[in-house]
Each structure stands twice: as C-alpha cells, then as structure tokens.
Amino acid sequence: MMKRYKLTISYDGTGFAGYQIQPAGRTVQGEIERCLSVMHKGGTVPVSASGRTDAGVHARGQVLHFDSSLAIEPKRWIKALNALLPADIRVLMAEEAESGFHSRFSAEGKEYVYKVNTSLQGDVFQRNYTCHFPYVINADLVQDAIPHFLGTHDFTSFCSARSEVEDKIRTITSLDLDIDGDDWTFTIRGNGFLYNMVRIIIGTLLEVGQGKIAPADIPVLLKAKDRTKTGKTAPAHGLYLNRVFYGQIEDKYS
Amino acid sequence: MMKRYKLTISYDGTGFAGYQIQPAGRTVQGEIERCLSVMHKGGTVPVSASGRTDAGVHARGQVLHFDSSLAIEPKRWIKALNALLPADIRVLMAEEAESGFHSRFSAEGKEYVYKVNTSLQGDVFQRNYTCHFPYVINADLVQDAIPHFLGTHDFTSFCSARSEVEDKIRTITSLDLDIDGDDWTFTIRGNGFLYNMVRIIIGTLLEVGQGKIAPADIPVLLKAKDRTKTGKTAPAHGLYLNRVFYGQIEDKYS
C-alpha cells in the first residue's frame, strides 16, 4: 500500500547547484531521488519540496514528501537514507503524513535565517556559511528600518525581476536581528517568499546600515514596485531555509 | 634592513595535507611561502611555525615568523597577504618582532580546542569541523577523569608510537570541558604537546565516557608508558590550534 512520507532535511548548499534537479550539476533533489531509487530497487520515486533553494543556499529544515509502498517505519527511513546520502545532506526527521499532505501546498509559512560577519578579516570557518561584510554598519539604522517590512505588502521591489509569479503580495510576520560581536543574524518569518526576496531585503538592510538608504525610505521603495531602486541581492551562502510551518495558525509560529 | 615579523594566522585544515610543505599535496606553509615569494618578486622567504598541524587539523591562532627587507608596516602585511592567500587561510595579526623571536623556540605554551558533536544525525555544517560521536557518553565519568591529566607527567602512553622525541615529559596546566546540548568542547593548555597527544587524550576521554576505561585508570595508563593501552586517536577535523603563548608566565595564560 502506498503511503506518503514527510522528510525534514538539512543540507550544506556549498557543493550543490541548488535544490532542484537540472541538466548539469549536483543537486539536492538529485541526490535524494538517487538514494530513494536505490531503496526501491531502481524504481523512480519523485520527491516534492516546500520550495527550491538556489546554489549555495543552505537548509536546516527543508521539508519534502514522497510516496512509497515500502513497509518501513518512519525512523528506519532516517537511518536507511542517511546511510546512502552524501555527508552534505542529512535526513533529520521522517514522518508518515496524511495522503493529502503536500510539502509545498500545505505549507503556511517559512522561516529563513541570514548570517553576516562584519569583522575585518572574516572567519575562515564561516566563509561558505556567512556573508562577509567588512564595512561599518549602523545597527540603529537597521533596527529602525526593520518594522517597515512587517505586515502585508506588495514585494515587487524586493524580488528578482526574473520572477514569473503574478501575485507579489506577501506577509512578513517577524524580522529579528541578533548581534553577537561581529556576527549578525537575521531571522525572518512570513507566509511565503518571492524569488530572492530574503536576499534583497537583507541586501537593502545592509545598505541602510551603511547610510546609503534611509530607514524611512523603505515604505517608499515598497510603493515604487521597482527592483532597480532597492539594494543588492545579498550572497546566497549567508542564507538558510530554517523551518517550514504546517498546520494551524496558532501552532505555526511556536 | 632585515626585520623579523610575527604572523598570527587562522586556517581551515579541510583542504590541506597539513601545515608543513611536503612533496605532494597542498599545504599551509606552501601557500604562505608562495604568497611571500610573490611579494618579494620571486625571492624565497622561509617561514617557521610554532609547530606542524596534521592534515584536517584547523588553526585559529597558529603563529609564524619570517624575515624580510621590505619596508612594509605590520598592518599592511595583513592586507597584502590576505589579498594573495586562498580563502581558507587568513592572516589575523602581523607584528614586528625582536630579532631573537622564534615562533617555535620562544613558545612557552599552547592552547588547543577539540570539538565533539554527540547528536544522532550530526550537523552537516560541522562535518569537517567537529568530531561526530553519536554514542551515549557519561559526562560525569569524563569530568572525573580530567584531573588525572593535569600537572607534569610522562605522556608516552598518550603520544603516537611514531614520535621520535626523546623527552616525553610535558605539563598540562588546564583541561576544561564545556557542554552545550549535543556540542562538547574540550580546551587544553600546556607547555608543549607530543605528536597526536591531544587527539589521544580526547580519544581516551571519549572511551572513559562510554565506560570502556575507568577514570581511576588514567594514572595507571600514564605509568604504563604504553600507547597500546590508551584510547583511539580522535579524528583530526575536531582539533584546533587555538593560541600559542609567548612571554612572561604571568601573561601566558591570561
């Protein structure tokens, strides 16, 4: 009997051409489907994710689903897949899901983390995991700009011009900045994110911190619906898909 | 006029065949000397380190010295070298040193850190930077064993049998264990360390934690002067050369 399984996975995006299978280059989806195929004696097992991540972007809690007729307990899936997967992808959780569960369409929100290191020389151990930004940034200016992003807005100015999505209205429920010495960590939650949206918001906040954009200009930039007026897209390797939220609103942001 | 410079460097050991130049493989010393040679218009500039580190071992505070007739201010050395060095080596500090300063012979002590992750699945982001040890470890047993290492002992049982050093007496001044969830961090300081000494001490402490070796056996193992009785050598990629101490005793462990 076919059952639907939900997987929560973590990956180091450094060695991948992105999440989604493509003609050339190593992908997370490609590795997962290869391992599932081994477990299914060569059969094809398509996997769906909560969303794609770009080359270099990391995940601490990407969610996938797939269907299988193998009679394997959820916990055994973790062990079996991790034994086959390369070291830069780990399955953290496996659960049996309802047949109507869909990793993408059932998702009600996501949390991303973006890491920045402001030290002069950078940290060799963080070079693939944190955006090195060795410039003077004014934290007060950044904190003043943050509330302007909260709530429901048309984020046309904050998504890639290549985005083909028609509806660019999204809701950001929280955006927090934690500063620990030279390490800045942004945590952003919302009901959905457009292509490059987190990276453009962060890139813009960094320019706010440098004094290039005023905090009070954020509402103006949102209204302009013009990608050319906002900040640079922050590099992929500082970004982490941290969590995907499913289920009731009240649980969602626990 | 020739001046002596002291460099403090950090490197990610993952991509190196070790610190020291060797016939084949990428080395930290090789990269540094290559960059110094570029700065000296092809001239050879030999570099001395406080000690070698093995393949995979990291450094947050390795110390080197070299002599140069280039009239460059210490701070400019940092910028110039970092512009030439690969991203997995960073110069953190450059200072003019007295002519009698020697990175190895002037060193009065060193601090190493060893990181262990005890979670079942491990952390993809730490796979090259932390020893993954997904076993039950009793922290109380490890804490009971630690004091037996402190002070002055013959560490023959805790150094590689391949070591060619005659005098195996060393003094460990501190050995601390910090536990934060699944992350265990050992910090060890001493006046000097034999080949693989930190990794064998850690490997033995992990076996103590698993109940394979009793804490009270540590003095017996020290007295035995027999490498075959102690624990496995813990993997290289959990080890960091953190600091090298020079100067007065009172400053040394500040």
Coordinates of C-alpha atoms in Angstrom, one line a residue:
Chain A
M1 CA 0.0 0.0 0.0
M2 CA 1.3 3.4 -0.9
K3 CA 2.0 5.7 2.0
R4 CA 3.0 9.3 2.0
Y5 CA 6.1 10.3 3.9
K6 CA 7.3 13.7 5.1
L7 CA 11.1 14.2 5.4
T8 CA 12.8 17.1 7.2
I9 CA 16.3 17.5 5.8
S10 CA 19.4 19.7 6.3
Y11 CA 22.0 20.4 3.7
D12 CA 25.1 22.3 3.2
G13 CA 24.4 24.2 0.0
T14 CA 28.1 24.8 -0.8
G15 CA 28.5 21.8 -3.0
F16 CA 25.2 22.0 -4.9
A17 CA 24.0 23.7 -8.0
G18 CA 20.8 24.3 -6.0
Y19 CA 17.9 22.1 -4.7
Q20 CA 16.2 21.3 -7.9
I21 CA 17.3 18.7 -10.4
Q22 CA 18.7 20.3 -13.6
P23 CA 20.5 19.0 -16.7
A24 CA 24.0 19.7 -15.3
G25 CA 25.4 19.9 -11.8
R26 CA 24.9 18.2 -8.5
T27 CA 21.5 18.9 -6.8
V28 CA 19.9 18.1 -3.5
Q29 CA 16.8 16.6 -5.2
G30 CA 19.0 14.6 -7.5
E31 CA 20.9 13.0 -4.5
I32 CA 17.7 12.3 -2.6
E33 CA 15.9 10.7 -5.6
R34 CA 19.0 8.7 -6.4
C35 CA 19.0 7.2 -2.9
L36 CA 15.3 6.6 -2.9
S37 CA 15.7 4.8 -6.2
V38 CA 18.4 2.5 -4.7
M39 CA 16.0 1.7 -1.9
H40 CA 13.2 1.0 -4.4
K41 CA 15.4 -1.4 -6.5
G42 CA 15.8 1.1 -9.3
G43 CA 12.2 2.4 -9.4
T44 CA 11.7 6.2 -9.7
V45 CA 10.4 8.0 -6.6
P46 CA 9.7 11.6 -7.3
V47 CA 10.2 14.0 -4.4
S48 CA 8.5 17.3 -3.8
A49 CA 10.0 20.1 -1.7
S50 CA 8.5 23.1 0.1
G51 CA 10.3 25.2 -2.4
R52 CA 13.6 25.4 -4.3
T53 CA 16.8 26.9 -2.9
D54 CA 19.4 28.4 -5.1
A55 CA 23.0 27.3 -5.5
G56 CA 24.9 27.9 -2.2
V57 CA 21.8 28.4 -0.1
H58 CA 21.7 26.1 3.0
A59 CA 18.8 24.4 4.8
R60 CA 18.4 23.4 8.4
G61 CA 14.8 22.4 7.9
Q62 CA 13.7 21.9 4.3
V63 CA 10.6 19.7 4.0
L64 CA 10.0 17.1 1.3
H65 CA 7.3 14.5 0.6
F66 CA 7.2 11.3 -1.4
D67 CA 5.1 8.2 -1.8
S68 CA 6.3 4.7 -1.2
S69 CA 4.9 1.2 -0.9
L70 CA 7.9 0.0 1.1
A71 CA 6.9 -1.2 4.6
I72 CA 9.5 0.8 6.5
E73 CA 8.9 2.5 9.8
P74 CA 9.4 6.3 9.7
K75 CA 12.5 6.1 12.0
R76 CA 14.1 3.5 9.7
W77 CA 13.8 5.8 6.7
I78 CA 16.2 8.2 8.5
K79 CA 18.8 5.6 9.0
A80 CA 18.5 4.0 5.6
L81 CA 18.6 7.3 3.7
N82 CA 21.5 8.7 5.8
A83 CA 23.5 5.6 5.1
L84 CA 23.1 6.2 1.3
L85 CA 23.2 10.0 1.2
P86 CA 26.4 12.1 0.9
A87 CA 27.7 13.8 4.0
D88 CA 26.4 17.2 3.0
I89 CA 22.7 16.1 3.2
R90 CA 21.2 14.7 6.4
V91 CA 17.7 13.5 7.0
L92 CA 16.7 14.9 10.4
M93 CA 13.1 13.6 10.7
A94 CA 10.8 11.2 8.8
E95 CA 7.1 11.0 9.5
E96 CA 4.1 9.3 7.9
A97 CA 1.9 12.0 6.5
E98 CA -1.8 12.1 5.5
S99 CA -2.3 11.4 1.8
G100 CA -3.4 15.0 1.3
F101 CA -0.2 16.4 2.7
H102 CA 1.9 18.4 0.2
S103 CA 5.3 19.8 1.3
R104 CA 4.7 23.0 -0.8
F105 CA 0.9 23.5 -1.0
S106 CA 0.3 22.6 2.7
A107 CA 3.0 25.0 3.9
E108 CA 1.6 28.0 5.7
G109 CA 4.8 29.8 6.4
K110 CA 8.6 29.7 6.4
E111 CA 11.5 30.9 8.5
Y112 CA 14.8 31.9 6.9
V113 CA 18.0 32.9 8.7
Y114 CA 20.6 35.1 7.1
K115 CA 24.1 35.4 8.7
V116 CA 26.5 38.2 8.3
N117 CA 30.0 38.6 9.7
T118 CA 31.3 42.2 9.9
S119 CA 34.9 41.5 11.1
L120 CA 37.7 43.0 9.0
Q121 CA 39.5 39.7 8.1
G122 CA 36.4 37.4 8.2
D123 CA 36.4 33.9 9.7
V124 CA 37.8 31.1 7.6
F125 CA 35.4 28.6 9.1
Q126 CA 32.4 30.7 8.1
R127 CA 33.4 31.6 4.6
N128 CA 30.8 29.4 3.0
Y129 CA 28.2 29.8 5.7
T130 CA 28.1 33.6 6.4
C131 CA 28.2 36.7 4.3
H132 CA 31.4 38.5 5.0
F133 CA 30.6 42.2 5.1
P134 CA 33.7 44.1 6.5
Y135 CA 32.1 47.6 6.5
V136 CA 30.9 49.9 9.1
I137 CA 27.2 49.3 9.7
N138 CA 25.0 51.3 12.0
A139 CA 22.8 48.8 13.9
D140 CA 20.3 51.5 15.0
L141 CA 19.6 52.4 11.4
V142 CA 19.0 48.8 10.5
Q143 CA 16.7 48.3 13.6
D144 CA 14.7 51.5 12.5
A145 CA 14.2 50.1 9.0
I146 CA 13.0 46.6 10.1
P147 CA 9.4 47.4 11.2
H148 CA 8.6 48.8 7.8
F149 CA 8.9 45.3 6.3
L150 CA 6.4 43.8 8.7
G151 CA 2.9 43.1 7.7
T152 CA 1.3 42.6 4.2
H153 CA 2.9 44.4 1.3
D154 CA 3.5 44.1 -2.4
F155 CA 7.1 43.0 -2.5
T156 CA 7.7 43.6 -6.3
S157 CA 10.7 45.9 -5.4
F158 CA 12.1 43.1 -3.2
C159 CA 12.0 40.2 -5.6
S160 CA 14.1 39.2 -8.6
A161 CA 12.9 40.9 -11.8
R162 CA 13.1 37.4 -13.3
S163 CA 10.2 36.2 -11.0
E164 CA 7.2 35.0 -13.0
V165 CA 4.8 34.9 -10.1
E166 CA 1.8 37.3 -10.7
D167 CA 0.8 37.9 -7.2
K168 CA 3.6 39.6 -5.3
I169 CA 1.7 40.3 -2.1
R170 CA 3.2 38.6 0.9
T171 CA 3.0 38.9 4.7
I172 CA 6.1 39.1 6.9
T173 CA 5.2 38.2 10.4
S174 CA 8.6 38.8 12.1
L175 CA 12.0 40.0 11.2
D176 CA 14.6 40.0 14.0
L177 CA 18.2 41.0 14.2
D178 CA 20.5 39.4 16.8
I179 CA 24.0 40.9 17.1
D180 CA 26.8 39.0 18.9
G181 CA 30.1 40.8 18.4
D182 CA 30.9 40.7 14.7
D183 CA 28.1 38.2 14.0
W184 CA 24.8 39.5 12.8
T185 CA 21.9 37.0 12.5
F186 CA 18.6 38.0 10.8
T187 CA 15.6 35.7 11.3
I188 CA 12.6 36.3 9.0
R189 CA 9.2 34.6 9.0
G190 CA 6.4 35.0 6.6
N191 CA 3.6 33.3 4.8
G192 CA 5.7 32.9 1.7
F193 CA 8.7 34.4 -0.1
L194 CA 9.2 35.5 -3.6
Y195 CA 12.4 34.7 -5.7
N196 CA 15.4 36.3 -4.0
M197 CA 13.1 38.2 -1.6
V198 CA 15.0 37.4 1.6
R199 CA 18.4 38.2 0.0
I200 CA 17.1 41.5 -1.4
I201 CA 15.6 42.5 1.9
I202 CA 18.9 41.7 3.6
G203 CA 20.9 43.5 0.9
T204 CA 18.8 46.6 1.3
L205 CA 19.0 46.5 5.2
L206 CA 22.8 46.3 4.8
E207 CA 22.8 49.4 2.6
V208 CA 20.5 51.1 5.2
G209 CA 23.2 50.3 7.8
Q210 CA 25.8 51.9 5.6
G211 CA 23.7 55.0 5.3
K212 CA 23.0 54.6 1.6
I213 CA 19.3 54.2 2.1
A214 CA 17.3 55.9 4.9
P215 CA 15.0 53.7 7.1
A216 CA 12.1 56.0 6.2
D217 CA 12.6 55.2 2.5
I218 CA 11.6 51.6 2.9
P219 CA 7.8 52.4 2.6
V220 CA 8.7 54.5 -0.5
L221 CA 10.6 51.6 -2.0
L222 CA 7.8 49.2 -1.4
K223 CA 5.3 51.5 -3.1
A224 CA 7.6 52.1 -6.0
K225 CA 7.3 48.4 -7.1
D226 CA 10.7 48.8 -8.8
R227 CA 13.5 46.3 -8.2
T228 CA 16.1 48.8 -9.6
K229 CA 15.7 51.1 -6.5
T230 CA 16.4 48.5 -3.8
G231 CA 19.7 47.1 -2.5
K232 CA 21.9 44.5 -4.0
T233 CA 20.9 40.8 -3.6
A234 CA 22.9 39.5 -0.6
P235 CA 25.1 36.5 -1.4
A236 CA 23.5 33.0 -1.4
H237 CA 25.9 31.4 1.1
G238 CA 24.6 33.5 4.1
L239 CA 21.0 32.2 3.7
Y240 CA 19.4 29.2 5.5
L241 CA 15.9 27.8 5.0
N242 CA 15.4 27.2 8.7
R243 CA 11.8 25.9 9.1
V244 CA 8.6 25.3 7.1
F245 CA 5.4 25.7 9.1
Y246 CA 2.3 23.5 8.6
G247 CA -1.0 23.2 10.4
Q248 CA -2.9 25.6 12.5
I249 CA -2.0 29.2 12.7
E250 CA -1.7 29.0 16.4
D251 CA 0.9 26.3 16.2
K252 CA 2.6 27.9 13.3
Y253 CA 4.9 30.3 14.9
S254 CA 5.5 28.4 18.2
Chain B
M1 CA 67.4 46.2 6.6
M2 CA 66.1 42.8 7.5
K3 CA 63.3 42.8 10.0
R4 CA 61.6 39.9 11.7
Y5 CA 57.8 39.6 11.5
K6 CA 55.4 37.6 13.6
L7 CA 52.2 36.5 12.0
T8 CA 49.1 35.0 13.7
I9 CA 47.0 33.1 11.2
S10 CA 43.8 31.0 11.0
Y11 CA 43.2 28.2 8.6
D12 CA 40.5 25.7 7.7
G13 CA 42.5 22.4 7.7
T14 CA 39.9 20.6 5.5
G15 CA 41.7 21.3 2.2
F16 CA 45.3 20.9 3.3
A17 CA 47.6 17.9 3.5
G18 CA 48.8 19.5 6.7
Y19 CA 50.8 22.6 7.7
Q20 CA 54.2 21.6 6.6
I21 CA 55.5 21.7 3.0
Q22 CA 55.8 18.2 1.5
P23 CA 56.5 16.8 -1.9
A24 CA 52.8 16.3 -2.9
G25 CA 49.6 18.0 -1.7
R26 CA 48.5 21.5 -0.8
T27 CA 50.0 22.8 2.5
V28 CA 49.5 25.9 4.6
Q29 CA 53.2 26.6 4.6
G30 CA 53.4 26.2 0.9
E31 CA 50.6 28.7 0.3
I32 CA 52.1 31.3 2.7
E33 CA 55.6 30.9 1.2
R34 CA 54.2 31.2 -2.3
C35 CA 52.5 34.5 -1.4
L36 CA 55.6 35.9 0.3
S37 CA 57.6 35.0 -2.7
V38 CA 55.2 37.0 -4.9
M39 CA 55.6 39.9 -2.6
H40 CA 59.4 39.5 -2.7
K41 CA 59.5 39.4 -6.6
G42 CA 60.2 35.7 -6.7
G43 CA 62.7 35.6 -3.8
T44 CA 62.4 32.7 -1.3
V45 CA 61.2 33.7 2.1
P46 CA 61.3 30.7 4.5
V47 CA 58.6 30.7 7.2
S48 CA 58.8 29.0 10.6
A49 CA 55.7 27.9 12.6
S50 CA 55.1 27.2 16.3
G51 CA 54.6 23.6 15.2
R52 CA 53.1 21.5 12.5
T53 CA 49.5 20.6 12.3
D54 CA 48.3 17.4 10.6
A55 CA 46.0 17.1 7.6
G56 CA 42.5 18.2 8.5
V57 CA 43.6 20.0 11.7
H58 CA 42.4 23.6 12.0
A59 CA 44.0 26.7 13.4
R60 CA 42.5 29.8 15.0
G61 CA 45.9 31.2 16.2
Q62 CA 48.9 29.5 14.6
V63 CA 52.0 31.7 14.9
L64 CA 54.7 32.0 12.2
H65 CA 57.8 34.2 11.8
F66 CA 59.8 35.2 8.8
D67 CA 62.4 37.8 7.9
S68 CA 62.0 40.5 5.2
S69 CA 63.8 43.6 4.0
L70 CA 60.6 45.0 2.6
A71 CA 59.6 48.3 4.2
I72 CA 56.0 47.5 4.9
E73 CA 54.1 48.4 8.1
P74 CA 52.9 45.4 10.1
K75 CA 49.2 46.2 9.3
R76 CA 49.9 46.4 5.6
W77 CA 51.3 42.9 5.7
I78 CA 47.9 41.6 6.8
K79 CA 46.1 43.3 3.8
A80 CA 48.8 42.4 1.3
L81 CA 49.0 38.7 2.3
N82 CA 45.2 38.2 2.6
A83 CA 44.8 39.7 -0.9
L84 CA 47.1 36.9 -2.2
L85 CA 46.2 34.0 0.1
P86 CA 43.4 31.5 -0.7
A87 CA 40.1 31.9 1.3
D88 CA 40.9 29.1 3.7
I89 CA 43.9 30.9 5.2
R90 CA 43.6 34.3 6.8
V91 CA 46.3 36.4 8.4
L92 CA 44.7 37.8 11.6
M93 CA 47.7 39.8 13.0
A94 CA 51.1 40.9 11.9
E95 CA 53.7 42.4 14.3
E96 CA 57.3 43.4 14.1
A97 CA 59.2 41.0 16.4
E98 CA 62.6 41.2 18.1
S99 CA 65.3 39.6 16.0
G100 CA 65.6 36.8 18.7
F101 CA 62.0 35.9 18.5
H102 CA 61.3 32.3 17.2
S103 CA 57.7 31.1 16.7
R104 CA 58.7 27.6 17.9
F105 CA 61.6 28.0 20.3
S106 CA 60.2 31.1 22.1
A107 CA 56.8 29.5 22.6
E108 CA 56.0 28.8 26.3
G109 CA 52.7 27.1 25.9
K110 CA 49.8 26.3 23.6
E111 CA 46.1 26.0 23.8
Y112 CA 44.1 23.5 21.7
V113 CA 40.4 23.1 21.3
Y114 CA 38.7 19.8 20.4
K115 CA 35.0 19.8 19.3
V116 CA 32.7 16.8 19.5
N117 CA 29.0 16.6 18.5
T118 CA 27.1 13.8 20.1
S119 CA 23.8 14.1 18.2
L120 CA 22.4 11.1 16.4
Q121 CA 22.4 12.5 12.8
G122 CA 25.2 15.0 13.2
D123 CA 25.2 18.5 11.8
V124 CA 26.0 19.0 8.1
F125 CA 27.6 22.3 8.8
Q126 CA 30.0 20.9 11.3
R127 CA 31.0 17.7 9.4
N128 CA 34.6 19.0 8.7
Y129 CA 34.9 21.0 11.9
T130 CA 33.7 18.7 14.7
C131 CA 34.1 15.1 15.6
H132 CA 30.7 13.4 15.2
F133 CA 30.4 10.9 18.0
P134 CA 26.8 9.6 18.1
Y135 CA 27.1 7.5 21.2
V136 CA 26.0 7.7 24.8
I137 CA 28.7 9.4 26.8
N138 CA 28.6 9.9 30.6
A139 CA 29.8 13.4 31.3
D140 CA 30.4 12.7 35.0
L141 CA 32.9 9.9 34.1
V142 CA 34.7 12.3 31.7
Q143 CA 34.8 15.0 34.3
D144 CA 36.2 12.5 36.9
A145 CA 39.0 11.5 34.5
I146 CA 40.1 15.0 33.6
P147 CA 42.0 16.0 36.7
H148 CA 44.3 13.0 36.3
F149 CA 45.8 14.6 33.2
L150 CA 46.7 17.9 34.9
G151 CA 50.3 18.6 36.0
T152 CA 53.6 17.1 34.9
H153 CA 53.6 13.5 33.5
D154 CA 55.4 11.3 31.1
F155 CA 52.9 11.2 28.2
T156 CA 54.4 8.2 26.3
S157 CA 51.1 6.4 26.5
F158 CA 49.4 9.4 25.0
C159 CA 51.5 10.1 22.0
S160 CA 51.9 8.5 18.7
A161 CA 54.3 5.5 18.7
R162 CA 55.9 7.1 15.7
S163 CA 57.0 10.1 17.8
E164 CA 60.8 10.5 17.7
V165 CA 61.0 12.9 20.6
E166 CA 63.1 11.5 23.5
D167 CA 61.8 13.6 26.4
K168 CA 58.1 12.7 26.7
I169 CA 57.5 14.7 29.9
R170 CA 55.0 17.5 29.5
T171 CA 52.9 19.7 31.8
I172 CA 49.2 20.2 31.2
T173 CA 48.0 23.4 33.0
S174 CA 44.3 23.2 32.3
L175 CA 41.8 20.8 30.6
D176 CA 38.2 22.0 30.6
L177 CA 35.1 20.5 29.1
D178 CA 32.1 22.8 28.2
I179 CA 28.9 21.0 27.2
D180 CA 26.2 22.9 25.3
G181 CA 23.4 20.5 24.3
D182 CA 25.0 18.0 21.9
D183 CA 28.1 20.1 21.5
W184 CA 31.1 19.2 23.7
T185 CA 34.1 21.5 23.6
F186 CA 37.4 20.5 25.3
T187 CA 40.0 23.2 25.8
I188 CA 43.5 22.1 26.8
R189 CA 46.6 24.1 27.7
G190 CA 50.1 23.0 28.4
N191 CA 53.7 23.8 28.0
G192 CA 54.0 21.6 24.9
F193 CA 52.3 18.7 23.2
L194 CA 53.7 15.5 21.7
Y195 CA 52.7 14.1 18.3
N196 CA 48.9 13.3 18.4
M197 CA 48.9 13.9 22.2
V198 CA 45.7 16.0 22.3
R199 CA 43.9 13.6 20.0
I200 CA 44.8 10.5 22.0
I201 CA 43.8 12.3 25.3
I202 CA 40.4 13.1 23.8
G203 CA 40.0 9.7 22.3
T204 CA 40.7 8.2 25.7
L205 CA 38.3 10.6 27.4
L206 CA 35.6 9.6 25.0
E207 CA 36.2 5.9 25.9
V208 CA 36.0 6.9 29.5
G209 CA 32.6 8.5 28.8
Q210 CA 31.5 5.3 27.2
G211 CA 32.5 3.2 30.2
K212 CA 35.3 1.4 28.4
I213 CA 38.0 2.9 30.6
A214 CA 37.6 3.9 34.3
P215 CA 38.6 7.4 35.4
A216 CA 40.8 5.9 38.0
D217 CA 42.7 4.0 35.3
I218 CA 44.2 7.2 33.8
P219 CA 47.1 7.3 36.3
V220 CA 47.8 3.6 35.6
L221 CA 47.8 4.3 31.9
L222 CA 50.2 7.2 32.3
K223 CA 52.5 5.0 34.4
A224 CA 52.4 2.1 31.8
K225 CA 54.1 4.3 29.1
D226 CA 52.4 2.1 26.6
R227 CA 50.4 3.6 23.7
T228 CA 48.6 0.3 23.0
K229 CA 46.6 0.6 26.3
T230 CA 45.1 4.0 25.7
G231 CA 42.1 5.1 23.5
K232 CA 41.9 5.6 19.8
T233 CA 43.3 8.8 18.3
A234 CA 40.3 11.1 17.9
P235 CA 39.9 12.4 14.3
A236 CA 41.9 15.3 13.1
H237 CA 39.0 17.5 11.9
G238 CA 37.8 18.1 15.5
L239 CA 41.1 19.7 16.5
Y240 CA 42.0 23.4 16.6
L241 CA 45.4 25.0 17.4
N242 CA 43.8 27.9 19.2
R243 CA 46.6 30.0 20.7
V244 CA 50.4 30.0 21.2
F245 CA 51.7 31.7 24.3
Y246 CA 54.9 33.7 24.4
G247 CA 56.5 35.9 27.1
Q248 CA 56.2 36.0 30.8
I249 CA 54.5 33.2 32.7
E250 CA 52.1 35.7 34.3
D251 CA 50.8 36.9 30.9
K252 CA 50.9 33.4 29.4
Y253 CA 47.5 32.1 30.4
S254 CA 45.7 35.4 30.5

